[in-house]
Amino acid sequence: MTQTLQQSLATNAWESRSSRRRLWLIATLTLLVLLCALSITVGTRQVVWTNLFAALGGRIDNIDQAAVAVRIPRTVLALLAGAALALAGAVMQGVTRNPLADPGILGLNMGASLAVVIGVAWFDVGSAYAYIWIAIFGAAATAVFVFTIGSLGRGGATPLKLALAGAATTVAFSSLVIAVVLPRSDIAGGIRSWQIGGVGGATFDRLEPVLPFLIVGFVITLLSARRLNSLALGDELAAGLGERVVLARATAGFGAVLLAGATTAICGPIGFVGLVVPHLCRMLIGVDHRWLLPFSAIGGACLLLAADVVGRLVVRPSELDVGIVTAFVGAPFFIWIVRRQRGREL
Amino acid sequence: MTLVRESRRSRARRHGLAVALLTAMAVILFALTLSLGQSFTPPVDVLRVLLGEDLPGVTFTIWQLRLPRALLGLLAGLSFGLGGVVFQILLRNPLASPDIIGISWGASAAAVFCIVVLSLSGPLVSVVAVAAGLAVALLVTVLSFRNGVGGTRFILVGIGVAAMLESAIAYVLSTAPSWTLQDAMRWLTGSLNSAQLAQSLPLALVLAGCGGLLLTRGRDLEALRMGDDVAAALGIRVAGTRAIVISAGVGMIATATAATGPIAFVAFLSGPIAARIVGNSGSLLIPSALVGASLVLLGDYIGQFLLPGRYPVGVVTGALGAPYLIYLIIRTNRSGGSL
């Protein structure tokens, strides 16, 4: 009697949770579609509906339609970049078991940026593929570097030590980026776009080379969800469950590096998306990575699209890079998480 | 007894020697900035012009170009060096310098807001910058307060605040009608390129006032270095001293930032470099100020004349400071010290 009752209670709880997840999934997907529509309709130039649909159909006959045609690749880029960064953040938080992990805060994005800038300025790198490889290399090298620094000394890689190492590396690299780019006025976009990321000026031609990298990154990270769930139990328990801990960490981490590096190669360093989104998603749907990872990807796309739309609206007729907007949203969130950390670790 | 006296005397001698050397270095760099530029001006001519003589060509170069730059660099360097080391001593952590925990960024954001949006100029900008710097210091303290101000938490909260303020600066600059690289460089990394003689006067006054105040508190600061409890046991009013010292430090940093922008890493580097030179032989305040001045003058000279292309001073000091920052993190982590 009691056993069946317990069973039915457990089934009920499970069902209610999964129905709630389904509900949230529908809600975020609706939001995503809405934001995509907003991102195409809203901008410096007011466009009437007939022109909008004409442009969506591929016609560029007048200025309004041309304006919309520019917004389409930009929307796609914001969508992809947001999803990639949030997914990278969620995976890094899982791999390092560190709530402060984010490709921006741990310095990966700035590392990728610095690598690209050095490649362009000193080694005359021109092709888009070379850009992306260099960015991924920079992100990977920075990840190894920051993780090594952060885990030196007593207690290994505590969240705060890791975050401090990452933040210091970001500050240091950002000043090196200026030093490398400043004498070279010919580098695309100049200093600003390699210090603060943005999605403006996107075209499908520029997007195309990065797609394979992003797809591989998405596949690797999404497939690692089950492994991340085991890792969350702690290394010993995960090993006891038959997980090869080092391998699991390495593959998931590689996927995250791929996503962060490839995104930085086209957008420049965008911070805090990977921090904010997974935390919010965890509050909504819980800690199961099989749900968390896809949810974070959708949430990240929503956040970056929203940030881009806001950036276009606040300083009309000029524009604000998304990197600025995400910092305004993300930095208070970062401070909030730092405050929540246990006093013992400080 | 004689042993103690002997060692005390030798420490005083070392301290005096270090201060003399650092002063000489700052003076030499100052003189160098005055007489070396696109063309060489003999020091004798520089002196004659400074004393009021009118030499064709040279007078303009000195009074309009080199003196404002050299003077502002000297004063800003002294301010950054002194202000930075005060924070590092007070919080007992080299990472707690005002350019890392956001105070310089607060002053810079306020200054750029006043200049770009409100089109103010002159001393009012400095006043607002000082107020903003103090507000940021207070904000970071309040946000990181939880059963006392934890070291690492304080720095991380400061880094978060700094990231937001940096974005705010970028935002204000993007609303400016004419957004130039020159302006951006000044407010994001610091530059002496727009130096004017009139800027030096308020900075000199603030430096004299706040610096004097800090030097009179030098002994209390030395005690605070050993920990709040020890300082309290030695009869120092910890909270009061801390409030005075922070206000004076922020005052100097913010005024200097309003004039030159937050020259990257000078506040952060001066203290540790001075500590290496002076060792354990006495107060760090004056040596750090002198190191700061030397760093700014040297960085400006390198950026202008020794590199291909012209860099603002903040880029040079930033590139020098970046590796050191990483080295410092590695060293602190390895020694197991709680940051």
XYZ file of C-alpha atoms in Angstrom:
685
model
C 0.000 0.000 0.000
C 2.556 2.548 1.106
C 4.878 1.420 -1.614
C 2.367 2.033 -4.385
C 1.511 5.386 -2.861
C 5.168 6.392 -2.869
C 5.514 5.185 -6.404
C 2.544 7.124 -7.612
C 3.786 10.225 -5.767
C 7.170 9.905 -7.430
C 5.559 9.442 -10.828
C 3.366 12.453 -10.181
C 6.350 14.603 -9.214
C 8.236 13.436 -12.267
C 5.288 14.099 -14.536
C 4.637 17.541 -13.122
C 8.291 18.437 -13.535
C 8.430 17.261 -17.108
C 5.170 19.013 -17.952
C 6.564 22.197 -16.426
C 9.678 21.790 -18.533
C 7.571 21.335 -21.615
C 5.683 24.489 -20.736
C 8.880 26.479 -20.317
C 10.204 25.071 -23.563
C 7.158 26.325 -25.430
C 7.405 29.698 -23.682
C 11.089 30.244 -24.539
C 10.621 29.096 -28.116
C 7.747 31.548 -28.526
C 9.932 34.268 -27.056
C 12.699 33.359 -29.482
C 10.387 33.638 -32.485
C 9.064 36.962 -31.222
C 12.574 38.320 -30.724
C 13.611 37.197 -34.201
C 10.645 39.070 -35.627
C 11.524 42.136 -33.541
C 15.155 41.978 -34.620
C 14.111 42.074 -38.275
C 11.466 44.777 -37.924
C 13.109 47.150 -35.447
C 16.032 49.347 -36.294
C 17.203 52.845 -37.019
C 14.979 52.922 -40.074
C 11.213 52.466 -39.810
C 10.082 50.026 -42.452
C 6.499 49.407 -43.574
C 5.111 45.876 -43.703
C 4.932 45.551 -47.482
C 8.631 46.313 -47.833
C 9.419 43.974 -44.970
C 7.774 41.013 -46.634
C 9.230 41.907 -50.002
C 12.711 41.917 -48.466
C 12.083 38.618 -46.709
C 11.140 37.256 -50.123
C 14.598 38.265 -51.344
C 13.813 41.495 -53.180
C 15.988 44.574 -52.753
C 14.295 47.321 -54.757
C 14.416 50.294 -52.394
C 16.305 51.480 -49.330
C 13.787 50.046 -46.877
C 14.058 46.596 -48.348
C 17.846 46.873 -48.363
C 17.794 47.808 -44.677
C 15.759 44.724 -43.852
C 18.039 42.570 -45.992
C 20.955 43.688 -43.819
C 19.056 42.797 -40.654
C 18.476 39.181 -41.644
C 22.085 37.875 -41.455
C 22.564 39.983 -38.357
C 19.638 38.248 -36.679
C 20.981 34.851 -37.679
C 24.397 35.727 -36.276
C 22.960 36.964 -32.961
C 20.932 33.776 -32.710
C 23.903 31.497 -33.359
C 26.369 33.466 -31.236
C 23.995 33.677 -28.276
C 23.238 29.972 -28.413
C 26.930 29.097 -28.734
C 28.084 31.326 -25.887
C 25.365 30.222 -23.484
C 25.978 26.575 -24.306
C 29.722 27.050 -23.813
C 29.023 28.693 -20.461
C 26.700 25.904 -19.310
C 29.232 23.251 -20.289
C 32.103 25.081 -18.606
C 30.082 25.450 -15.431
C 29.483 21.708 -15.539
C 33.046 20.719 -16.401
C 34.679 22.890 -13.738
C 31.769 22.551 -11.286
C 32.148 26.293 -10.911
C 29.158 28.645 -10.869
C 31.310 31.568 -12.065
C 32.519 29.858 -15.247
C 31.787 31.724 -18.469
C 33.853 31.983 -21.644
C 34.027 35.745 -21.102
C 34.960 35.756 -17.420
C 37.482 32.932 -17.718
C 39.249 34.872 -20.466
C 38.579 32.506 -23.407
C 36.911 35.157 -25.549
C 39.627 37.732 -24.941
C 42.274 35.064 -25.560
C 40.686 34.229 -28.902
C 40.502 37.917 -29.713
C 44.165 38.474 -28.874
C 45.220 35.470 -30.957
C 43.295 36.707 -34.002
C 44.655 40.225 -33.631
C 48.234 38.973 -33.361
C 47.721 36.683 -36.344
C 46.379 39.501 -38.481
C 48.848 42.159 -37.382
C 52.080 40.178 -37.313
C 51.600 37.140 -39.544
C 49.362 38.578 -42.274
C 46.617 36.022 -41.814
C 43.894 36.714 -44.332
C 41.532 33.810 -44.928
C 38.392 33.359 -42.880
C 39.224 29.748 -41.985
C 42.635 30.752 -40.669
C 40.915 33.387 -38.501
C 38.695 30.761 -36.954
C 41.451 28.226 -36.344
C 43.590 30.882 -34.697
C 40.676 32.031 -32.531
C 39.997 28.464 -31.404
C 43.670 27.949 -30.693
C 43.731 31.165 -28.651
C 40.658 30.142 -26.686
C 42.058 26.682 -25.989
C 45.453 28.002 -24.904
C 43.795 30.530 -22.613
C 41.529 27.869 -21.119
C 44.507 25.663 -20.260
C 46.461 28.646 -18.975
C 43.710 30.035 -16.749
C 42.803 26.620 -15.409
C 46.461 25.937 -14.568
C 46.900 29.242 -12.778
C 43.596 28.908 -10.969
C 44.338 25.436 -9.643
C 47.820 26.220 -8.302
C 48.247 26.114 -4.577
C 46.070 24.911 -1.760
C 42.515 23.721 -2.388
C 42.851 23.348 -6.165
C 40.609 25.291 -8.517
C 38.108 26.930 -6.195
C 35.446 28.994 -8.001
C 36.799 32.295 -6.761
C 40.439 31.539 -7.539
C 39.492 30.441 -11.038
C 37.330 33.517 -11.594
C 40.092 35.791 -10.325
C 42.673 34.167 -12.593
C 40.280 34.510 -15.528
C 39.362 38.101 -14.791
C 42.999 39.121 -14.400
C 43.876 37.360 -17.652
C 41.019 39.179 -19.388
C 42.230 42.559 -18.135
C 45.799 41.783 -19.161
C 44.886 40.474 -22.625
C 42.559 43.373 -23.301
C 45.429 45.779 -22.787
C 47.646 43.698 -25.066
C 44.932 43.765 -27.761
C 45.049 47.566 -27.745
C 48.832 47.540 -27.945
C 48.793 45.202 -30.950
C 45.964 46.836 -32.910
C 46.650 50.529 -32.305
C 49.455 51.046 -34.840
C 47.520 49.094 -37.495
C 44.634 51.223 -38.660
C 43.948 48.709 -41.440
C 42.772 45.869 -39.179
C 39.106 45.157 -39.746
C 36.873 47.075 -37.398
C 39.750 48.575 -35.455
C 40.320 48.343 -31.747
C 36.745 48.639 -30.676
C 35.418 45.516 -32.307
C 38.233 43.371 -30.888
C 37.673 44.673 -27.379
C 33.891 44.764 -27.242
C 31.981 42.256 -29.304
C 29.110 43.076 -31.620
C 26.978 41.451 -34.301
C 26.655 44.481 -36.599
C 27.958 44.205 -40.139
C 27.193 40.509 -40.473
C 26.763 39.010 -43.924
C 25.980 35.461 -44.962
C 29.372 35.287 -46.679
C 31.135 36.028 -43.412
C 28.891 33.637 -41.513
C 29.410 30.677 -43.779
C 32.973 29.587 -42.872
C 32.164 29.524 -39.167
C 29.112 27.295 -39.501
C 30.890 23.904 -39.610
C 32.817 24.784 -36.446
C 29.666 25.829 -34.640
C 27.802 22.709 -35.725
C 30.578 20.413 -34.508
C 30.682 22.382 -31.253
C 26.918 22.124 -30.776
C 26.953 18.381 -31.426
C 29.867 17.657 -29.079
C 28.473 19.732 -26.215
C 24.893 18.510 -26.528
C 26.049 14.888 -26.615
C 28.085 15.400 -23.442
C 24.999 16.141 -21.336
C 24.844 12.670 -19.776
C 28.552 12.763 -18.896
C 28.162 16.186 -17.306
C 25.379 14.761 -15.145
C 27.753 12.091 -13.859
C 30.526 14.640 -13.306
C 28.157 16.722 -11.221
C 28.148 13.922 -8.633
C 31.858 14.415 -8.003
C 34.886 12.810 -9.631
C 35.010 9.676 -7.472
C 31.347 8.852 -7.857
C 31.471 9.531 -11.581
C 34.450 7.192 -11.907
C 32.534 4.633 -9.832
C 29.645 4.858 -12.279
C 32.053 3.893 -15.034
C 32.676 7.356 -16.415
C 36.130 8.123 -17.744
C 36.392 11.434 -15.930
C 39.366 12.969 -17.699
C 38.054 12.018 -21.125
C 34.585 13.361 -20.334
C 36.053 16.668 -19.152
C 38.342 16.955 -22.146
C 35.675 16.324 -24.804
C 33.060 18.579 -23.231
C 35.671 21.280 -22.615
C 36.868 20.998 -26.218
C 33.318 21.521 -27.445
C 32.978 24.637 -25.285
C 36.306 26.012 -26.538
C 35.223 25.382 -30.125
C 32.001 27.319 -29.606
C 33.632 30.216 -27.754
C 36.535 30.524 -30.199
C 34.407 30.339 -33.340
C 31.940 32.887 -31.983
C 34.710 35.302 -31.027
C 36.263 34.965 -34.470
C 33.220 36.626 -36.064
C 31.742 38.738 -33.245
C 34.672 39.717 -31.052
C 34.597 39.035 -27.308
C 31.080 39.073 -25.843
C 30.961 38.535 -22.102
C 28.486 37.367 -19.483
C 26.003 35.565 -21.796
C 27.448 32.208 -20.760
C 27.160 33.196 -17.112
C 23.643 34.585 -16.944
C 21.695 32.200 -19.144
C 22.594 28.819 -17.599
C 21.887 30.163 -14.108
C 18.461 31.432 -15.123
C 17.700 28.171 -16.914
C 18.736 26.147 -13.873
C 16.238 28.107 -11.795
C 13.487 27.368 -14.307
C 14.025 23.728 -15.179
C 16.527 22.264 -12.736
C 20.025 20.844 -12.998
C 19.609 17.945 -15.444
C 22.089 18.749 -18.209
C 20.029 16.872 -20.820
C 17.450 19.642 -20.456
C 19.754 22.409 -19.290
C 22.043 22.432 -22.326
C 19.405 22.817 -25.069
C 17.494 25.223 -22.889
C 20.611 27.362 -22.357
C 21.166 27.460 -26.107
C 17.649 28.781 -26.714
C 17.922 31.191 -23.783
C 21.281 32.484 -24.990
C 19.879 33.153 -28.449
C 16.983 35.067 -26.822
C 19.324 37.112 -24.627
C 21.667 38.118 -27.425
C 18.805 38.964 -29.792
C 17.175 41.090 -27.096
C 20.500 42.778 -26.289
C 21.050 43.547 -29.960
C 17.559 45.026 -30.377
C 18.039 47.158 -27.247
C 21.454 48.266 -28.514
C 19.879 49.428 -31.757
C 17.162 51.399 -29.989
C 18.883 53.294 -27.168
C 21.338 55.458 -29.092
C 19.459 56.107 -32.310
C 20.586 56.852 -34.970
C 23.819 55.232 -33.826
C 24.115 51.686 -32.440
C 25.430 50.084 -29.289
C 27.481 46.893 -29.566
C 25.797 43.911 -27.931
C 28.912 43.395 -25.796
C 28.125 46.662 -23.989
C 24.511 45.680 -23.358
C 25.369 42.199 -22.092
C 27.934 43.691 -19.706
C 25.250 45.960 -18.248
C 22.979 42.973 -17.678
C 25.648 40.459 -16.791
C 27.958 42.327 -14.422
C 25.296 42.815 -11.685
C 24.428 39.143 -12.073
C 28.103 38.250 -11.659
C 28.307 40.324 -8.490
C 25.188 38.643 -7.157
C 26.697 35.182 -7.672
C 29.999 36.254 -6.092
C 28.038 37.454 -3.060
C 26.207 34.144 -2.788
C 29.441 32.158 -2.531
C 30.170 30.675 0.875
C 32.354 32.793 3.126
C 34.669 29.858 3.756
C 36.124 30.090 0.296
C 37.144 33.690 0.687
C 71.075 47.772 22.223
C 73.752 48.909 19.828
C 72.783 46.077 17.485
C 69.210 47.285 17.331
C 70.336 50.858 16.832
C 72.802 49.759 14.200
C 70.210 47.820 12.198
C 67.706 50.637 12.500
C 70.294 53.074 11.260
C 71.224 50.881 8.312
C 67.563 50.493 7.372
C 67.080 54.239 7.493
C 70.153 54.641 5.335
C 68.811 52.179 2.747
C 65.443 53.905 2.701
C 67.074 57.306 2.246
C 69.255 55.997 -0.548
C 66.280 54.428 -2.336
C 64.219 57.613 -2.093
C 67.164 59.687 -3.347
C 67.683 57.346 -6.300
C 64.008 57.315 -7.228
C 63.801 61.100 -6.967
C 66.832 61.423 -9.209
C 65.223 59.091 -11.718
C 61.950 61.022 -11.783
C 63.808 64.321 -12.156
C 65.983 62.956 -14.958
C 62.943 61.618 -16.819
C 61.182 64.957 -16.354
C 64.196 66.789 -17.760
C 64.420 64.282 -20.586
C 60.801 64.906 -21.555
C 61.545 68.640 -21.637
C 64.669 68.518 -23.746
C 64.185 65.476 -25.989
C 61.428 65.354 -28.554
C 61.195 65.509 -32.298
C 64.258 67.734 -31.961
C 66.871 67.999 -29.227
C 66.898 71.119 -27.086
C 70.017 71.571 -24.945
C 69.149 71.594 -21.208
C 70.704 75.066 -20.941
C 68.213 76.432 -23.456
C 65.367 74.700 -21.637
C 66.397 76.379 -18.412
C 66.724 79.772 -20.073
C 63.261 79.479 -21.580
C 61.768 78.343 -18.287
C 63.349 81.369 -16.595
C 61.520 83.645 -18.987
C 63.839 84.205 -21.915
C 62.395 84.121 -25.399
C 64.299 81.922 -27.816
C 62.669 81.689 -31.242
C 61.127 78.268 -31.800
C 62.242 76.830 -28.511
C 59.870 78.917 -26.413
C 56.828 77.558 -28.203
C 58.066 73.957 -28.038
C 58.753 74.129 -24.325
C 55.819 76.148 -23.049
C 53.136 74.816 -25.379
C 54.173 71.249 -26.078
C 56.626 69.715 -23.669
C 56.102 71.413 -20.303
C 52.342 70.734 -20.070
C 52.948 67.125 -20.984
C 55.865 66.604 -18.628
C 54.185 68.382 -15.733
C 50.880 66.560 -16.112
C 52.693 63.243 -16.493
C 54.736 63.909 -13.368
C 51.756 64.933 -11.245
C 49.450 62.189 -12.522
C 52.168 59.600 -11.983
C 52.743 60.769 -8.408
C 48.999 60.669 -7.751
C 48.457 57.214 -9.260
C 51.497 55.779 -7.490
C 50.573 57.149 -4.076
C 46.846 56.499 -4.394
C 47.417 52.956 -5.606
C 49.821 51.889 -2.884
C 47.544 53.260 -0.192
C 44.774 50.882 -1.286
C 47.180 47.975 -1.541
C 48.444 48.591 1.983
C 44.996 49.132 3.418
C 43.476 45.990 1.935
C 46.736 44.037 2.267
C 46.478 42.801 -1.303
C 48.376 43.987 -4.376
C 45.343 43.257 -6.570
C 43.241 45.754 -4.639
C 44.545 48.687 -6.645
C 42.025 51.289 -7.782
C 42.401 50.478 -11.478
C 41.435 46.846 -10.930
C 38.580 47.276 -8.451
C 36.815 49.921 -10.510
C 37.527 53.206 -8.726
C 39.521 54.686 -11.604
C 36.813 53.494 -13.984
C 34.168 55.265 -11.925
C 36.123 58.508 -12.095
C 36.734 58.055 -15.802
C 33.065 57.326 -16.528
C 31.986 60.402 -14.560
C 34.550 62.594 -16.311
C 33.600 61.423 -19.775
C 29.905 61.841 -18.950
C 30.474 65.442 -17.779
C 32.541 66.320 -20.813
C 30.540 64.591 -23.528
C 26.959 64.808 -22.309
C 26.898 67.880 -20.065
C 29.702 69.705 -21.912
C 31.310 70.821 -18.675
C 34.985 71.554 -18.256
C 37.529 72.638 -15.705
C 37.553 71.925 -11.986
C 33.885 70.918 -11.888
C 34.738 67.783 -13.869
C 37.349 66.868 -11.271
C 34.851 67.395 -8.455
C 32.299 65.114 -10.093
C 35.014 62.555 -10.845
C 36.101 62.518 -7.205
C 32.501 62.098 -6.057
C 32.006 59.226 -8.501
C 35.232 57.574 -7.395
C 34.117 57.743 -3.769
C 30.681 56.432 -4.685
C 32.221 53.450 -6.488
C 34.526 52.736 -3.532
C 31.497 52.768 -1.245
C 29.442 50.651 -3.628
C 32.111 47.964 -3.938
C 32.541 47.881 -0.162
C 28.812 47.583 0.472
C 28.308 44.942 -2.219
C 31.151 42.787 -0.970
C 30.215 43.172 2.698
C 29.126 39.987 4.351
C 30.454 39.307 7.836
C 33.289 41.651 7.042
C 34.860 42.533 3.724
C 36.406 39.386 2.293
C 39.566 39.923 0.221
C 38.827 37.893 -2.896
C 35.154 38.765 -2.848
C 36.015 42.469 -2.675
C 38.281 42.190 -5.708
C 35.819 40.123 -7.752
C 32.948 42.480 -6.992
C 35.258 45.328 -7.980
C 36.079 43.591 -11.259
C 32.353 43.206 -11.969
C 31.717 46.866 -11.245
C 34.702 47.812 -13.403
C 33.318 45.787 -16.329
C 30.033 47.639 -16.081
C 31.676 51.056 -15.845
C 33.899 50.274 -18.812
C 30.761 49.515 -20.825
C 29.230 52.735 -19.565
C 32.235 54.652 -20.912
C 31.922 52.919 -24.261
C 28.204 53.771 -24.253
C 28.765 57.463 -23.521
C 31.486 57.672 -26.145
C 29.190 56.081 -28.719
C 26.574 58.782 -28.093
C 29.167 61.495 -28.668
C 28.657 63.345 -31.922
C 32.266 62.958 -32.959
C 33.606 59.724 -31.605
C 37.326 59.747 -32.136
C 39.902 57.134 -31.372
C 41.877 59.784 -29.523
C 39.054 60.342 -27.001
C 38.414 56.649 -26.597
C 42.064 55.988 -25.885
C 42.169 58.744 -23.310
C 39.160 57.517 -21.342
C 39.827 53.813 -21.692
C 43.595 53.537 -21.240
C 44.884 56.994 -20.384
C 46.863 59.438 -22.482
C 48.818 62.674 -22.125
C 48.111 63.779 -25.683
C 45.710 66.583 -24.823
C 47.735 67.921 -21.898
C 47.367 71.626 -21.115
C 49.187 73.652 -18.550
C 45.931 74.676 -16.867
C 45.125 71.037 -16.049
C 48.171 70.733 -13.832
C 47.151 73.341 -11.273
C 44.113 71.602 -9.702
C 45.966 68.308 -9.782
C 48.947 69.863 -8.000
C 46.671 71.339 -5.322
C 44.838 68.056 -4.719
C 48.097 66.137 -4.693
C 49.564 68.520 -2.129
C 46.460 68.352 0.077
C 45.646 64.646 -0.078
C 49.265 63.560 -0.335
C 50.201 65.652 2.682
C 47.312 64.154 4.625
C 48.403 60.637 3.705
C 52.017 61.260 4.645
C 50.979 62.401 8.103
C 49.102 59.109 8.432
C 52.098 57.088 7.238
C 52.738 55.601 10.675
C 49.114 54.485 11.101
C 49.205 52.875 7.675
C 52.339 50.944 8.619
C 50.456 49.594 11.626
C 47.388 48.723 9.539
C 49.637 46.668 7.301
C 49.992 44.194 10.150
C 46.266 43.664 10.436
C 43.315 45.486 11.920
C 43.603 43.774 15.317
C 47.275 44.617 15.733
C 46.644 48.188 14.665
C 43.782 48.529 17.120
C 45.982 47.087 19.869
C 48.621 49.679 19.022
C 46.060 52.369 19.745
C 44.986 53.326 16.242
C 41.384 54.157 15.455
C 41.058 51.736 12.580
C 37.735 52.810 11.076
C 38.566 56.518 11.188
C 42.005 56.099 9.696
C 40.607 53.882 6.985
C 37.928 56.411 6.018
C 40.435 59.273 5.844
C 42.987 57.279 3.894
C 40.457 55.963 1.371
C 38.982 59.431 0.810
C 42.403 60.961 0.258
C 43.463 58.125 -2.048
C 40.275 58.321 -4.104
C 40.601 62.111 -4.273
C 44.031 61.890 -5.846
C 43.234 59.030 -8.200
C 40.000 60.608 -9.399
C 41.486 64.055 -9.988
C 44.350 62.569 -11.947
C 41.928 60.389 -13.926
C 39.812 63.408 -14.807
C 42.910 64.983 -16.360
C 44.616 62.074 -18.131
C 42.186 59.160 -18.063
C 42.943 56.003 -16.090
C 46.558 55.387 -17.162
C 46.600 51.609 -17.227
C 48.209 49.687 -14.382
C 50.337 52.567 -12.992
C 48.459 52.505 -9.691
C 48.723 48.734 -9.674
C 52.430 48.493 -10.554
C 53.976 51.288 -8.488
C 53.520 49.742 -5.045
C 55.025 46.315 -5.794
C 57.953 47.852 -7.723
C 58.653 50.256 -4.887
C 58.481 47.365 -2.418
C 61.143 45.533 -4.424
C 63.427 48.567 -4.351
C 62.910 49.704 -0.785
C 62.645 46.228 0.708
C 61.653 46.114 4.313
C 63.332 49.318 5.266
C 60.446 51.701 5.732
C 57.397 53.433 4.394
C 56.340 52.722 0.820
C 54.358 55.904 0.257
C 56.961 58.283 -1.160
C 58.875 55.609 -3.115
C 55.646 54.416 -4.798
C 54.682 57.937 -5.762
C 58.115 58.417 -7.337
C 57.914 55.066 -9.127
C 54.494 56.083 -10.479
C 55.878 59.347 -11.837
C 58.818 57.562 -13.450
C 56.508 54.955 -15.007
C 54.233 57.554 -16.577
C 57.078 59.734 -17.886
C 59.034 56.753 -19.193
C 55.932 55.145 -20.721
C 54.996 58.378 -22.433
C 58.492 58.817 -23.811
C 58.636 55.231 -25.083
C 55.182 55.522 -26.601
C 56.005 58.751 -28.389
C 59.499 58.254 -29.674
C 60.980 54.804 -29.195
C 58.315 52.689 -30.917
C 57.284 52.613 -34.543
C 54.134 54.703 -34.555
C 52.893 56.782 -31.646
C 51.147 55.194 -28.700
C 49.370 56.895 -25.821
C 51.089 56.274 -22.490
C 48.337 53.975 -21.209
C 48.984 51.460 -23.962
C 52.665 51.221 -23.040
C 52.057 50.890 -19.301
C 49.233 48.455 -20.037
C 51.474 46.211 -22.103
C 54.129 46.352 -19.363
C 51.642 45.708 -16.579
C 49.743 42.829 -18.143
C 52.437 40.142 -17.793
C 53.190 41.337 -14.287
C 49.538 40.993 -13.289
C 49.508 37.372 -14.441
C 52.823 36.685 -12.719
C 51.427 38.099 -9.502
C 48.384 35.799 -9.607
C 50.600 32.779 -10.248
C 52.908 33.655 -7.375
C 50.120 34.313 -4.882
C 48.288 31.117 -5.779
C 51.418 29.002 -5.590
C 52.453 30.311 -2.197
C 48.979 29.292 -1.023
C 48.258 32.724 0.331
C 44.598 33.572 0.576
C 44.310 36.333 -1.953
